Short mmCIF file of C-alpha atoms in Angstrom, two decimals:
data_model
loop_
_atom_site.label_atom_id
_atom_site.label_comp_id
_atom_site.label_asym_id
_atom_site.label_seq_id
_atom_site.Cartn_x
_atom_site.Cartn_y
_atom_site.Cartn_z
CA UNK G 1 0.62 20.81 32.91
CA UNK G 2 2.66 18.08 31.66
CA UNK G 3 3.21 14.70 33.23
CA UNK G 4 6.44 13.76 34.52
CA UNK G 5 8.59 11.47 32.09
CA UNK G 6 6.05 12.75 28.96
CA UNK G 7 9.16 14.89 27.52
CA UNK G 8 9.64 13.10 24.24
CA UNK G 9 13.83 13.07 22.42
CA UNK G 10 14.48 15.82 20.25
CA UNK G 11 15.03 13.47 17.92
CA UNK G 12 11.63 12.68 17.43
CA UNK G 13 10.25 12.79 13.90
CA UNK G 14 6.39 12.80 14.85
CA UNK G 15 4.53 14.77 17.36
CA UNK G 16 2.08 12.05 18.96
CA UNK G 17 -1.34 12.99 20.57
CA UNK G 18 -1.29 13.25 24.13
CA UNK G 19 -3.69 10.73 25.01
CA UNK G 20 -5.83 10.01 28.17
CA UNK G 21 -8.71 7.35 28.54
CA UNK G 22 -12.27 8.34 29.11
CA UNK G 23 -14.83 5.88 29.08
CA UNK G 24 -18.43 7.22 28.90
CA UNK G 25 -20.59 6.07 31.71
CA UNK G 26 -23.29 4.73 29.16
CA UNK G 27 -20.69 1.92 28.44
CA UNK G 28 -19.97 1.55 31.88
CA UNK G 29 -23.54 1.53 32.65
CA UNK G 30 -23.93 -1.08 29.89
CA UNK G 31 -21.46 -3.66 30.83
CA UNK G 32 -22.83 -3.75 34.55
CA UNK G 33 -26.25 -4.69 32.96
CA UNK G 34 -24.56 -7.32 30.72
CA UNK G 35 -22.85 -8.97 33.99
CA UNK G 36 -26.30 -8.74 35.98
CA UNK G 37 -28.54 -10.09 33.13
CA UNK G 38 -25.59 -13.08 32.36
CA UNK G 39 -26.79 -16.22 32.60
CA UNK G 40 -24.24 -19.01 34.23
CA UNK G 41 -24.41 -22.75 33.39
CA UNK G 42 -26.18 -25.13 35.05
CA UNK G 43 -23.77 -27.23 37.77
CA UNK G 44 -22.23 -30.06 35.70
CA UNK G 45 -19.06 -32.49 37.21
CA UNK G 46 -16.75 -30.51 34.77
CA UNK G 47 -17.47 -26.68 36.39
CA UNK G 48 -17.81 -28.81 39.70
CA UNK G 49 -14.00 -29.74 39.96
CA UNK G 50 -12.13 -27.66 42.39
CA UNK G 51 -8.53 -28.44 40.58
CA UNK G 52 -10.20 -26.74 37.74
CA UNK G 53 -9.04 -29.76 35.54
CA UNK G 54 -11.59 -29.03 33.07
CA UNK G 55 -11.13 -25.16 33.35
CA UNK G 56 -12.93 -22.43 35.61
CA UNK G 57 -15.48 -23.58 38.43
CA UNK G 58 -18.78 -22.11 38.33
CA UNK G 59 -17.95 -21.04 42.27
CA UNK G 60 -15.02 -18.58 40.96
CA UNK G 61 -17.12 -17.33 38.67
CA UNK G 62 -19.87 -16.83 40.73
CA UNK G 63 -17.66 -15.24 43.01
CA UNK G 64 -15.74 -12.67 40.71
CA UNK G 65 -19.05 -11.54 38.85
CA UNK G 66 -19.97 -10.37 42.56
CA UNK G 67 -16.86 -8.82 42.80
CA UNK G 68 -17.07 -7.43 39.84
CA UNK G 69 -20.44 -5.15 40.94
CA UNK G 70 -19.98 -4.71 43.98
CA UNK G 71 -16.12 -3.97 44.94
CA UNK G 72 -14.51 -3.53 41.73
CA UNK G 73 -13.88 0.19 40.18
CA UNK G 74 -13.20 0.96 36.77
CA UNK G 75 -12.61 4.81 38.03
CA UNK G 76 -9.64 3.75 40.44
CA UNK G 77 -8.01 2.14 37.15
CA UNK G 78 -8.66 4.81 34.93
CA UNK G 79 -7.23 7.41 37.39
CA UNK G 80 -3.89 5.05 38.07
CA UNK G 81 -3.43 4.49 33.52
CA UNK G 82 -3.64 7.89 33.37
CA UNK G 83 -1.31 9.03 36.17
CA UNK G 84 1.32 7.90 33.56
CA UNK G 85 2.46 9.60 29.94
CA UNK G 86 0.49 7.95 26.95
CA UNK G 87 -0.01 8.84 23.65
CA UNK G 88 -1.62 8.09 20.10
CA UNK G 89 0.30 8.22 16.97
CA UNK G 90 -0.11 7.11 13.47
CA UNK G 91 1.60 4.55 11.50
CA UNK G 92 0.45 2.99 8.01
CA UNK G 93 -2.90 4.62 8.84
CA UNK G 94 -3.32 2.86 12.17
CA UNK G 95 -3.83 4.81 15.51
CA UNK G 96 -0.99 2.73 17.70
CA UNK G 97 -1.81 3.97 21.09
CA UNK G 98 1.64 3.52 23.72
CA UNK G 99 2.90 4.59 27.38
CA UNK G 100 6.45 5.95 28.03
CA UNK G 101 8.46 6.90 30.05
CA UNK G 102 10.70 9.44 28.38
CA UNK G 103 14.20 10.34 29.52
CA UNK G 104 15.98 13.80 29.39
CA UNK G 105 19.36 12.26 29.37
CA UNK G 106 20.90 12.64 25.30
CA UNK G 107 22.53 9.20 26.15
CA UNK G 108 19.61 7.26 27.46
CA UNK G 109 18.79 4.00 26.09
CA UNK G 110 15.27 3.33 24.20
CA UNK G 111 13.37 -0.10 25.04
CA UNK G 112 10.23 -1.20 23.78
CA UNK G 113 8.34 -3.07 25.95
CA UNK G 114 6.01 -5.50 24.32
CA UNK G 115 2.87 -7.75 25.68
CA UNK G 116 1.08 -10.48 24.06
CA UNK G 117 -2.47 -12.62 24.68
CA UNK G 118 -4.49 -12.25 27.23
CA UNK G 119 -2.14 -9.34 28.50
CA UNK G 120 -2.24 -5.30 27.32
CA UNK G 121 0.49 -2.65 27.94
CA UNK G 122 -1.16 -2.63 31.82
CA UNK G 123 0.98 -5.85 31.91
CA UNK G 124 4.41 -3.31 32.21
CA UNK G 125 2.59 -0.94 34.63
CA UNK G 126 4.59 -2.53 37.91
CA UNK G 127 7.68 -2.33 35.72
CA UNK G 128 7.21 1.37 34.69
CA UNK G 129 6.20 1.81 38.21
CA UNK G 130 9.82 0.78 39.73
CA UNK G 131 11.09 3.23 37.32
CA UNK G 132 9.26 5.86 38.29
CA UNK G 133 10.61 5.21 41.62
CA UNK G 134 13.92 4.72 41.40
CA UNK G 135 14.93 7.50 39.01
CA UNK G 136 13.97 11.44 37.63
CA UNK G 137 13.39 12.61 34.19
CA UNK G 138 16.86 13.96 34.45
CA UNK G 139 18.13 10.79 35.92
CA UNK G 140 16.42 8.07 34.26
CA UNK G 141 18.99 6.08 32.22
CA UNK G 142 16.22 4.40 29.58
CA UNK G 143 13.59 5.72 27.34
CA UNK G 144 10.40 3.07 28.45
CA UNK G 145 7.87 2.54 25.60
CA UNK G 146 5.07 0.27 26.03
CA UNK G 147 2.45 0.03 23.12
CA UNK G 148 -0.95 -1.48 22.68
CA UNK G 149 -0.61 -4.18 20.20
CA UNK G 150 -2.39 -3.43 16.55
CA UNK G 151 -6.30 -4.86 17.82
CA UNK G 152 -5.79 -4.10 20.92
CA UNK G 153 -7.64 -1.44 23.75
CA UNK G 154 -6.97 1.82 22.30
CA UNK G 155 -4.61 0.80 18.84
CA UNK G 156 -7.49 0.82 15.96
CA UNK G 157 -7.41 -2.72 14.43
CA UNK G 158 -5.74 -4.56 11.87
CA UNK G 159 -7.18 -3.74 8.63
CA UNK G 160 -10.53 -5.52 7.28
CA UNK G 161 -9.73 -5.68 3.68
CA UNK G 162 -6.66 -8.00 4.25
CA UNK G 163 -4.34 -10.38 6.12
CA UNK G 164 -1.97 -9.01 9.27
CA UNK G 165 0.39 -11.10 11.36
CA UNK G 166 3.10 -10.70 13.61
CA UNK G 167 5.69 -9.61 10.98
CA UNK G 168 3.43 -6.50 9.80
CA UNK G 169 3.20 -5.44 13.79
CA UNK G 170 7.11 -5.94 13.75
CA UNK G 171 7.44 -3.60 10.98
CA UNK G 172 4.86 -0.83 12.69
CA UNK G 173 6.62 -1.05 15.89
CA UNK G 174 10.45 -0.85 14.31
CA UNK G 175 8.71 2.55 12.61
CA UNK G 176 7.17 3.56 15.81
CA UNK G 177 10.58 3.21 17.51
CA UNK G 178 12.06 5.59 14.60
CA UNK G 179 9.67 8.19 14.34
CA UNK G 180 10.04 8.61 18.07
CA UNK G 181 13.97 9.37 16.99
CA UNK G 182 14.97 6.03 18.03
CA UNK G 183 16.67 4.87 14.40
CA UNK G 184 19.81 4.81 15.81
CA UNK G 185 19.02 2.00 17.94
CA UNK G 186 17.05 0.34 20.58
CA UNK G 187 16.06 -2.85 22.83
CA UNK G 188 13.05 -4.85 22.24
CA UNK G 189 11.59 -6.83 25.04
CA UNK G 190 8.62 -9.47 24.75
CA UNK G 191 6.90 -12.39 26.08
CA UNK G 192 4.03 -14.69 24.84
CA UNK G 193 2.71 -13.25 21.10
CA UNK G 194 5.38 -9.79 22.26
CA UNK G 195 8.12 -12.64 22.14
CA UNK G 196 7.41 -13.72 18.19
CA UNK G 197 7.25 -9.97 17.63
CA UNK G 198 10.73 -8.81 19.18
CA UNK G 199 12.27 -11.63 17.31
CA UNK G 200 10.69 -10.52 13.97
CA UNK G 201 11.93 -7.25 14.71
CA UNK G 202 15.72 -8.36 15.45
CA UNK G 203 15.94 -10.31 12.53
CA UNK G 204 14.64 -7.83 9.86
CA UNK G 205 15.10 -4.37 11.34
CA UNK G 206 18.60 -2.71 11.67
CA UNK G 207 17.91 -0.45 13.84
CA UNK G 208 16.25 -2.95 16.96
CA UNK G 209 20.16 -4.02 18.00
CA UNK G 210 19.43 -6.31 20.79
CA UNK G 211 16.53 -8.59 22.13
CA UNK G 212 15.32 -9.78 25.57
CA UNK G 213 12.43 -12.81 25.93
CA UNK G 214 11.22 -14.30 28.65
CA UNK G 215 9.64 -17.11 25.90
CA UNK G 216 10.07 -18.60 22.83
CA UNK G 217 8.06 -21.28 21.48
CA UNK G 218 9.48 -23.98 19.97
CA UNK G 219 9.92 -27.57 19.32
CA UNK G 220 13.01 -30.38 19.94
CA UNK G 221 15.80 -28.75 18.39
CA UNK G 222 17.66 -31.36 15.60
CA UNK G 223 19.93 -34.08 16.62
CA UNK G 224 19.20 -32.86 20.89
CA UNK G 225 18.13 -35.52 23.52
CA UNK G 226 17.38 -34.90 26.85
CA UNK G 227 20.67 -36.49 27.87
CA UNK G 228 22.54 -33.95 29.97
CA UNK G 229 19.66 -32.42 31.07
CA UNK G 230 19.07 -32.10 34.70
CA UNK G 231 15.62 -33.08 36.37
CA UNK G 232 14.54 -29.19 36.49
CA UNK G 233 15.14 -28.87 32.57
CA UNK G 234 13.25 -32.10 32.08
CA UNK G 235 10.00 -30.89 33.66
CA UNK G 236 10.11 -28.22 31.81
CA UNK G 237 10.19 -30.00 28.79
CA UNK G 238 7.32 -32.31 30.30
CA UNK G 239 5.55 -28.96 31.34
CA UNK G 240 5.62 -27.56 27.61
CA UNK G 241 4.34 -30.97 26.14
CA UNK G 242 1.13 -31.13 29.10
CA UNK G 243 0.25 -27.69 28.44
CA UNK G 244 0.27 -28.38 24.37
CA UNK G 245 -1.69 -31.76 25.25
CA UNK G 246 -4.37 -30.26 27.77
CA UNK G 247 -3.94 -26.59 27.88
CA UNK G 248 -4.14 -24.91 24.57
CA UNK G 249 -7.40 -25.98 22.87
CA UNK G 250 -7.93 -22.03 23.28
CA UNK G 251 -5.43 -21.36 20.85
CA UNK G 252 -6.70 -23.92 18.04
CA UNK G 253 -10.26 -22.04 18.55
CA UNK G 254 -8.17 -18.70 17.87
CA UNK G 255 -6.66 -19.61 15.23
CA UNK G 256 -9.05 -22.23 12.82
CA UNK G 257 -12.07 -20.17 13.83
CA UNK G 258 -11.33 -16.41 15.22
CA UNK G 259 -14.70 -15.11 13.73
CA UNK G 260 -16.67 -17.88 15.68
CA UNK G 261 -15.01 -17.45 19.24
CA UNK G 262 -15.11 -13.68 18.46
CA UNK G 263 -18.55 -13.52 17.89
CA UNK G 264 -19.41 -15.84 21.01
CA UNK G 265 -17.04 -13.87 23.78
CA UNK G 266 -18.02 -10.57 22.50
CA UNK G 267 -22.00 -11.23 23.82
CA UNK G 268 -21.32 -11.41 26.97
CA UNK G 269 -18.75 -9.62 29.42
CA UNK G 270 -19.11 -12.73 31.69
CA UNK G 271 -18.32 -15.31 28.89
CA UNK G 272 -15.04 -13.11 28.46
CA UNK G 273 -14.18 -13.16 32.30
CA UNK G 274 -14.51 -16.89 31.93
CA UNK G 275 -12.63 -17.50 28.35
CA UNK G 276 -9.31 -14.86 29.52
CA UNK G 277 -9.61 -15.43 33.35
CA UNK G 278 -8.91 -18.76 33.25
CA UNK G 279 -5.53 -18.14 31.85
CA UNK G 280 -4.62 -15.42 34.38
CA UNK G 281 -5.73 -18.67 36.76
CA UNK G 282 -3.84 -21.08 35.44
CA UNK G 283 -0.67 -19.45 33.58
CA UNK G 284 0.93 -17.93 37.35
CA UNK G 285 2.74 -18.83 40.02
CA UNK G 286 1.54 -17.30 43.05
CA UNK G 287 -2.16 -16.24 42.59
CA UNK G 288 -3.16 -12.61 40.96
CA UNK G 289 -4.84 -10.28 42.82
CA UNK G 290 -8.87 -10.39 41.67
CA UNK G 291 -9.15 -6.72 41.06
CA UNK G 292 -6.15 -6.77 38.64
CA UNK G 293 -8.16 -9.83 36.56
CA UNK G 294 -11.26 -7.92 36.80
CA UNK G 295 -9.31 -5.06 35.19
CA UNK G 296 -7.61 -6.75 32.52
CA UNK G 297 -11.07 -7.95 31.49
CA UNK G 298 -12.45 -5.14 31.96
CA UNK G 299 -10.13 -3.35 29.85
CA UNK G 300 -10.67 -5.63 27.47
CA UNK G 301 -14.41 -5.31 26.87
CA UNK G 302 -14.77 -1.55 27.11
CA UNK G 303 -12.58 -1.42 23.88
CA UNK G 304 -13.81 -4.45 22.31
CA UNK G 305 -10.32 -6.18 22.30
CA UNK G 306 -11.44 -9.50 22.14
CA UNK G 307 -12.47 -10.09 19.15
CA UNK G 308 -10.07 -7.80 17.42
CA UNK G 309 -6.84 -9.68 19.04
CA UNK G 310 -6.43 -13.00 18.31
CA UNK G 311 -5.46 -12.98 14.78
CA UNK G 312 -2.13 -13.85 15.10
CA UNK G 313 -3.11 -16.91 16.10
CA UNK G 314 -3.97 -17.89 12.58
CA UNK G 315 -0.35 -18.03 11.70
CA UNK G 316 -0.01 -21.44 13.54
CA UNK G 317 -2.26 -23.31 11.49
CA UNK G 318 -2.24 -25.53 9.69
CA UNK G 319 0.79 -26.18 12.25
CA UNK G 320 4.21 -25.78 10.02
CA UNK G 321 6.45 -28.85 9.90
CA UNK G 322 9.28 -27.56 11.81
CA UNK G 323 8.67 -24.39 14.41
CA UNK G 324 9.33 -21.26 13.65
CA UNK G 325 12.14 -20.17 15.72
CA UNK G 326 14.19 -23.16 14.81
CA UNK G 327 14.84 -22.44 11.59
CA UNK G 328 17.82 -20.27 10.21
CA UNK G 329 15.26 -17.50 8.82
CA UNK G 330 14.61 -16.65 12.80
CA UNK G 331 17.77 -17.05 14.44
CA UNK G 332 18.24 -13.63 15.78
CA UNK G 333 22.30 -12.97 15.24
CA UNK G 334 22.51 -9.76 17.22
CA UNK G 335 22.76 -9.96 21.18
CA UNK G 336 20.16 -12.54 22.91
CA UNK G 337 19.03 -12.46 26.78
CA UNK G 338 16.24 -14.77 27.68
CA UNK G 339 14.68 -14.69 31.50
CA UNK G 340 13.30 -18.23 32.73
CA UNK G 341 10.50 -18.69 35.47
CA UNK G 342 9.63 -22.09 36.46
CA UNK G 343 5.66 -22.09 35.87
CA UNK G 344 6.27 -20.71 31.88
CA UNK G 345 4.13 -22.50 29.41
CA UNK G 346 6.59 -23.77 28.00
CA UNK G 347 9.82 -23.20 30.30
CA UNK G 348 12.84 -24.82 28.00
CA UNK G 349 16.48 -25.84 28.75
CA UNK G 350 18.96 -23.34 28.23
CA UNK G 351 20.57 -25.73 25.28
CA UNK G 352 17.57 -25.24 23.48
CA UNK G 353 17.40 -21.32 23.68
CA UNK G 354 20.80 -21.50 22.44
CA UNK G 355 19.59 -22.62 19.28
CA UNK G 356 17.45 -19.95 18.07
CA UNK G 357 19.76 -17.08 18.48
CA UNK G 358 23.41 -15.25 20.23
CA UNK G 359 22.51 -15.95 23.27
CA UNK G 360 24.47 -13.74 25.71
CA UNK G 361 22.50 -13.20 29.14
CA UNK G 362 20.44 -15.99 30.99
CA UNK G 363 18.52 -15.30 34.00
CA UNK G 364 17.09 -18.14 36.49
CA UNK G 365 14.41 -17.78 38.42
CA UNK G 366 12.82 -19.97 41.25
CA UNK G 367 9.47 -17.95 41.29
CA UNK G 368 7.12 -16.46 38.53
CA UNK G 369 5.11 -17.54 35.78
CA UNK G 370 3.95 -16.91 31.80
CA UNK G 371 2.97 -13.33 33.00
CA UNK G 372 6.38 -12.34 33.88
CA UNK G 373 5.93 -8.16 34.03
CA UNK G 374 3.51 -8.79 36.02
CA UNK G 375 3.53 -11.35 38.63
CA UNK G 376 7.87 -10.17 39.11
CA UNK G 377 8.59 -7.11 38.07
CA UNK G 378 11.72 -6.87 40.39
CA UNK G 379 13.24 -9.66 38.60
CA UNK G 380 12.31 -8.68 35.33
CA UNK G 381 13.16 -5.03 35.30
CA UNK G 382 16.61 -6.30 36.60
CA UNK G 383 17.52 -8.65 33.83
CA UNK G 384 16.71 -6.58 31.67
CA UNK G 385 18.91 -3.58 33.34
CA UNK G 386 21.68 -6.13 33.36
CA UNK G 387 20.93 -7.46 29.95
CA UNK G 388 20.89 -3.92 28.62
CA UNK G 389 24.01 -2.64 30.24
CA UNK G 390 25.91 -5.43 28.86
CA UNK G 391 25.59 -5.10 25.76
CA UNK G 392 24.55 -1.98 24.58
CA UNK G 393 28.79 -0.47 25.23
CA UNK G 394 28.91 -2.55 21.79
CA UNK G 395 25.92 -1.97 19.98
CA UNK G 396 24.68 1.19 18.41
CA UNK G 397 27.85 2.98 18.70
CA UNK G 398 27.92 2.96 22.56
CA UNK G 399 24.80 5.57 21.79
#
């Protein structure tokens, strides 16, 4: 019998693989003798510092590895992915695996949903969750697709033979969209590397008509000082420049040496707690709950993600002269709505936003952090309902 919500538009030009996961117990089995057998460092001032200054203590640690055999359950999060709709489909002879939420109403709106680093489509889960909730099949007003990155749990990898970035996944998700009889228009949502995407995707595909972020990375905009600014929009500026200062020698490892820091993280399902957990630590507002870090990571090492994931890092080195999304090439032209929470990695001024694109919706939020979908879905969801029901009267036809 069918799921609920798993009734794909007639439209559709593909039939996609109904897809559910299954993990053997031998891997199961496996990583619980990997997190036994893990050997912890010896106490040093760094792992000693409870403001985790210098990153993780070895106490946390200590404590979630316990967690992590005795209390946590991979089952329970199997059984709750696979209470929702998911499927496996091919594009450019990758396996892109995605969740939906399919509506049975002809005039229902298509979003793509899209995650980033250290996040997977279980990020979106509270989101599609609040759907499920609120509306029917017959009811629902959106179409709710939510795909695993190229690299990442069930999607097969970027190829081996040559170089993929953010602008090839932009391209595979616009045909993902269209094959699921979406051409005639939908919304792309994104934060962290999901951000970079949904703007590649606005700018170079016709048929994505309308973006909402909850990031974009960039630097000073030309000829802007901080006059005007009030003292909320300057820490924010002061919080993106600390974070580049002391918070994201992770991402120069990514992206000068992926094949090292692959190679090291994929040993050892405690080394991969300790490299990802930190940022699900340090990158929130109000603390997660442990069993939905121990997931994340867990998800991630049962389907190797790791290693196969943080290739779009490479595209930010050597560093360009002038960022990305300040340049003419990415200013996104078609309707912009952007979503601000105050503990963002880098949380900018609305002025600046304004620069990279038609900015037509702003949100403000007083709690939340770089894991948006997650940590508030409320909030989220209802931008992006707002956001959406703004402008799409003018977009695609009304359609």
């Amino acid at each position: 019998m069918s799921k609920p919500f798993s009734t794909l538009p007639s439209t559709a030009r593909v039939t996609p693989t109904p897809f559910e996961v299954s993990i053997p117990k031998g891997r199961l089995t496996e990583m619980e003798t990997l997190i036994k057998l893990a050997k912890l460092a010896p106490p040093t001032y760094e792992n000693s510092q409870t403001d985790c200054r210098y990153g993780i203590t070895t106490h946390w640690l200590v404590t979630m590895r316990e967690l992590w055999l005795r209390s946590y359950k991979w089952k329970a999060s199997e059984d709750r992915i696979n209470s929702f709709p998911q499927w496996t489909t091919e594009v450019e002879d990758m396996t892109i695996h995605f969740v939906g939420l399919f509506s049975e109403k002809k005039d229902a709106i298509p979003i793509l949903l899209i995650h980033g680093w250290p996040g997977s489509f279980l990020e979106f889960i509270p989101i599609l969750e609040l759907f499920q909730k609120e509306y029917s099949p017959s009811t629902l007003p959106f179409h709710l697709i939510v795909p695993s990155l190229p690299g990442y749990t069930f999607s097969s990898g970027p190829p081996l033979d040559k170089n993929f970035t953010t602008e090839d996944i932009s391209r595979i998700f616009d045909q993902l969209m269209r094959d699921l009889g979406f051409e005639g228009g939908y919304v792309a949502q994104g934060g962290d590397i999901g951000s970079r995407i949904a703007r590649a995707m606005a700018v170079d595909y016709e048929s994505c008509k309308a973006v909402h972020l909850n990031v974009t990375f960039m630097g000073r905009p030309e000829g802007m000082t901080d006059d005007g600014l009030d003292t909320y929009e300057r820490e924010g500026i002061e919080r993106m420049n600390n974070f580049r200062t002391m918070g994201s020698g992770y991402a120069t490892e990514h992206g000068t040496r992926p094949s090292t820091i692959g190679h090291v993280i994929s040993s050892n399902p405690v080394a991969l707690l300790a490299w990802i957990g930190e940022k699900f630590l340090e990158w929130v507002d109000d603390p997660l709950p442990p069993n939905h870090i121990l997931e994340s990571v867990t998800l991630y090492w049962l389907t190797d993600t790791f290693p196969r994931s943080i290739y779009t890092y490479r595209q930010n080195f050597p560093p360009p002269p002038i960022p990305v999304t300040n340049t003419p090439r990415w200013y996104i032209k078609k309707p912009l709505g952007f979503s601000s929470f105050p503990m963002e990695l880098a949380r900018l001024p609305r002025s600046w936003v304004e620069t990279t694109g038609n900015l037509v919706f702003w949100g403000q939020h007083k709690q939340g952090g770089h894991f948006a979908a997650l940590e508030r879905p409320e909030e989220l969801k209802s931008d992006l309902v707002e956001f959406v029901q703004q402008v799409w009267p003018g977009i695609a036809g009304g359609k």
